């Protein structure tokens, strides 16, 4: 078991499809775990979910990174980005940014050294 591990769950509670942007996930610290279900899915269909697993790559390090999806059916700036930072010392931090005002992201969970964070992508009017 790594010093820090993270399970990222993305719940797509919209009617839109999400497609993984090229070059993502991006990890500043840590690595994607070496199991078949640890890679982020290429697409997350409307009403479905996706997950990825990452871990620190050495003792004394945390896990820091992001993954970005394109919201299909919207022109121009149409991405949603999910960001995590599971520190070796200190409080874990999670954030998300959506370029389309019609949507928002709620962040649930994420505590501890073996953290699970849930990003809920949903319509902004909920």
mmCIF file of C-alpha atoms in Angstrom:
data_model
loop_
_atom_site.group_PDB
_atom_site.id
_atom_site.type_symbol
_atom_site.label_atom_id
_atom_site.label_comp_id
_atom_site.label_asym_id
_atom_site.label_seq_id
_atom_site.Cartn_x
_atom_site.Cartn_y
_atom_site.Cartn_z
ATOM 1 C CA UNK A 1 0.000 0.000 0.000
ATOM 2 C CA UNK A 2 1.323 3.451 -0.924
ATOM 3 C CA UNK A 3 1.737 6.235 1.638
ATOM 4 C CA UNK A 4 -1.151 8.094 -0.036
ATOM 5 C CA UNK A 5 -3.868 6.707 -2.272
ATOM 6 C CA UNK A 6 -6.860 8.337 -3.900
ATOM 7 C CA UNK A 7 -9.973 6.995 -5.575
ATOM 8 C CA UNK A 8 -11.596 9.692 -7.735
ATOM 9 C CA UNK A 9 -15.264 9.114 -8.602
ATOM 10 C CA UNK A 10 -16.976 11.365 -11.148
ATOM 11 C CA UNK A 11 -20.772 11.201 -11.193
ATOM 12 C CA UNK A 12 -22.302 12.670 -14.354
ATOM 13 C CA UNK A 13 -25.762 13.775 -13.230
ATOM 14 C CA UNK A 14 -26.469 15.594 -16.491
ATOM 15 C CA UNK A 15 -27.916 14.719 -19.895
ATOM 16 C CA UNK A 16 -24.526 15.422 -21.509
ATOM 17 C CA UNK A 17 -21.673 13.121 -22.486
ATOM 18 C CA UNK A 18 -18.159 13.844 -21.220
ATOM 19 C CA UNK A 19 -15.063 12.983 -23.305
ATOM 20 C CA UNK A 20 -11.551 12.859 -21.836
ATOM 21 C CA UNK A 21 -9.307 15.669 -23.077
ATOM 22 C CA UNK A 22 -5.958 14.657 -24.628
ATOM 23 C CA UNK A 23 -3.060 14.843 -22.182
ATOM 24 C CA UNK A 24 -5.154 14.004 -19.131
ATOM 25 C CA UNK A 25 -4.981 12.915 -16.423
ATOM 26 C CA UNK A 26 -2.122 15.173 -15.437
ATOM 27 C CA UNK A 27 -0.179 14.255 -12.295
ATOM 28 C CA UNK A 28 2.260 16.628 -10.615
ATOM 29 C CA UNK A 29 2.940 14.094 -7.859
ATOM 30 C CA UNK A 30 2.063 10.420 -7.792
ATOM 31 C CA UNK A 31 1.023 7.972 -10.474
ATOM 32 C CA UNK A 32 -2.032 6.170 -11.792
ATOM 33 C CA UNK A 33 -2.278 2.760 -10.128
ATOM 34 C CA UNK A 34 -1.328 -0.206 -12.292
ATOM 35 C CA UNK A 35 -4.682 -1.981 -12.473
ATOM 36 C CA UNK A 36 -7.090 -2.210 -15.429
ATOM 37 C CA UNK A 37 -9.821 -0.131 -13.752
ATOM 38 C CA UNK A 38 -7.480 2.630 -12.517
ATOM 39 C CA UNK A 39 -7.298 4.659 -15.744
ATOM 40 C CA UNK A 40 -9.954 7.340 -16.220
ATOM 41 C CA UNK A 41 -12.586 6.383 -18.784
ATOM 42 C CA UNK A 42 -12.390 7.951 -22.243
ATOM 43 C CA UNK A 43 -16.039 8.917 -21.902
ATOM 44 C CA UNK A 44 -18.603 9.255 -19.152
ATOM 45 C CA UNK A 45 -22.087 8.964 -20.564
ATOM 46 C CA UNK A 46 -25.066 10.964 -19.305
ATOM 47 C CA UNK A 47 -26.222 9.574 -15.979
ATOM 48 C CA UNK A 48 -23.143 7.347 -15.639
ATOM 49 C CA UNK A 49 -19.975 7.500 -13.549
ATOM 50 C CA UNK A 50 -16.257 7.097 -14.029
ATOM 51 C CA UNK A 51 -13.338 6.542 -11.708
ATOM 52 C CA UNK A 52 -9.602 6.582 -11.524
ATOM 53 C CA UNK A 53 -7.121 5.491 -8.870
ATOM 54 C CA UNK A 54 -3.782 7.055 -8.113
ATOM 55 C CA UNK A 55 -1.125 6.741 -5.443
ATOM 56 C CA UNK A 56 2.023 8.410 -4.217
ATOM 57 C CA UNK A 57 5.124 7.037 -5.878
ATOM 58 C CA UNK A 58 7.360 7.254 -2.816
ATOM 59 C CA UNK A 59 7.248 7.810 0.936
ATOM 60 C CA UNK A 60 6.956 11.439 1.949
ATOM 61 C CA UNK A 61 5.035 12.434 -1.178
ATOM 62 C CA UNK A 62 1.370 13.045 -1.767
ATOM 63 C CA UNK A 63 -0.833 12.748 -4.836
ATOM 64 C CA UNK A 64 -1.569 15.863 -6.880
ATOM 65 C CA UNK A 65 -3.222 16.078 -10.265
ATOM 66 C CA UNK A 66 -6.223 16.779 -12.421
ATOM 67 C CA UNK A 67 -8.397 15.357 -15.154
ATOM 68 C CA UNK A 68 -10.328 17.329 -17.767
ATOM 69 C CA UNK A 69 -13.351 16.333 -19.820
ATOM 70 C CA UNK A 70 -15.009 18.068 -22.761
ATOM 71 C CA UNK A 71 -18.785 18.507 -22.496
ATOM 72 C CA UNK A 72 -20.171 17.209 -25.785
ATOM 73 C CA UNK A 73 -22.808 19.385 -27.467
ATOM 74 C CA UNK A 74 -21.390 22.725 -26.309
ATOM 75 C CA UNK A 75 -19.231 24.934 -28.522
ATOM 76 C CA UNK A 76 -16.203 27.011 -27.547
ATOM 77 C CA UNK A 77 -15.008 26.693 -23.977
ATOM 78 C CA UNK A 78 -16.770 23.524 -22.973
ATOM 79 C CA UNK A 79 -14.637 21.717 -20.410
ATOM 80 C CA UNK A 80 -14.911 20.630 -16.814
ATOM 81 C CA UNK A 81 -11.743 20.039 -14.784
ATOM 82 C CA UNK A 82 -11.454 18.044 -11.562
ATOM 83 C CA UNK A 83 -8.428 18.762 -9.339
ATOM 84 C CA UNK A 84 -6.991 16.969 -6.309
ATOM 85 C CA UNK A 85 -4.117 17.369 -3.885
ATOM 86 C CA UNK A 86 -3.724 14.688 -1.212
ATOM 87 C CA UNK A 87 -0.883 16.043 0.895
ATOM 88 C CA UNK A 88 1.581 13.859 2.757
ATOM 89 C CA UNK A 89 1.169 16.316 5.640
ATOM 90 C CA UNK A 90 -1.813 18.604 6.043
ATOM 91 C CA UNK A 91 -5.354 18.776 4.784
ATOM 92 C CA UNK A 92 -6.396 17.289 1.439
ATOM 93 C CA UNK A 93 -7.746 19.757 -1.122
ATOM 94 C CA UNK A 94 -10.146 19.252 -4.004
ATOM 95 C CA UNK A 95 -11.602 21.643 -6.539
ATOM 96 C CA UNK A 96 -13.380 21.725 -9.883
ATOM 97 C CA UNK A 97 -13.899 24.296 -12.612
ATOM 98 C CA UNK A 98 -16.552 24.240 -15.315
ATOM 99 C CA UNK A 99 -16.357 26.588 -18.310
ATOM 100 C CA UNK A 100 -20.103 26.248 -18.980
ATOM 101 C CA UNK A 101 -22.356 28.233 -16.614
ATOM 102 C CA UNK A 102 -25.184 25.716 -17.036
ATOM 103 C CA UNK A 103 -23.333 23.219 -14.802
ATOM 104 C CA UNK A 104 -21.699 23.026 -11.387
ATOM 105 C CA UNK A 105 -19.604 20.497 -9.482
ATOM 106 C CA UNK A 106 -20.091 19.437 -5.866
ATOM 107 C CA UNK A 107 -17.192 17.800 -4.024
ATOM 108 C CA UNK A 108 -17.895 15.105 -1.441
ATOM 109 C CA UNK A 109 -15.516 13.235 0.869
ATOM 110 C CA UNK A 110 -11.764 13.185 0.408
ATOM 111 C CA UNK A 111 -10.469 12.840 3.953
ATOM 112 C CA UNK A 112 -7.537 10.736 5.086
ATOM 113 C CA UNK A 113 -4.439 9.177 3.577
ATOM 114 C CA UNK A 114 -6.451 6.537 1.661
ATOM 115 C CA UNK A 115 -9.029 9.019 0.392
ATOM 116 C CA UNK A 116 -12.146 8.691 -1.737
ATOM 117 C CA UNK A 117 -13.426 11.872 -3.365
ATOM 118 C CA UNK A 118 -16.673 12.141 -5.306
ATOM 119 C CA UNK A 119 -17.133 14.907 -7.865
ATOM 120 C CA UNK A 120 -20.822 15.365 -8.736
ATOM 121 C CA UNK A 121 -21.217 17.078 -12.119
ATOM 122 C CA UNK A 122 -24.781 18.397 -12.324
ATOM 123 C CA UNK A 123 -27.008 21.136 -13.723
ATOM 124 C CA UNK A 124 -26.394 24.503 -12.046
ATOM 125 C CA UNK A 125 -30.081 24.996 -11.222
ATOM 126 C CA UNK A 126 -30.185 22.107 -8.698
#
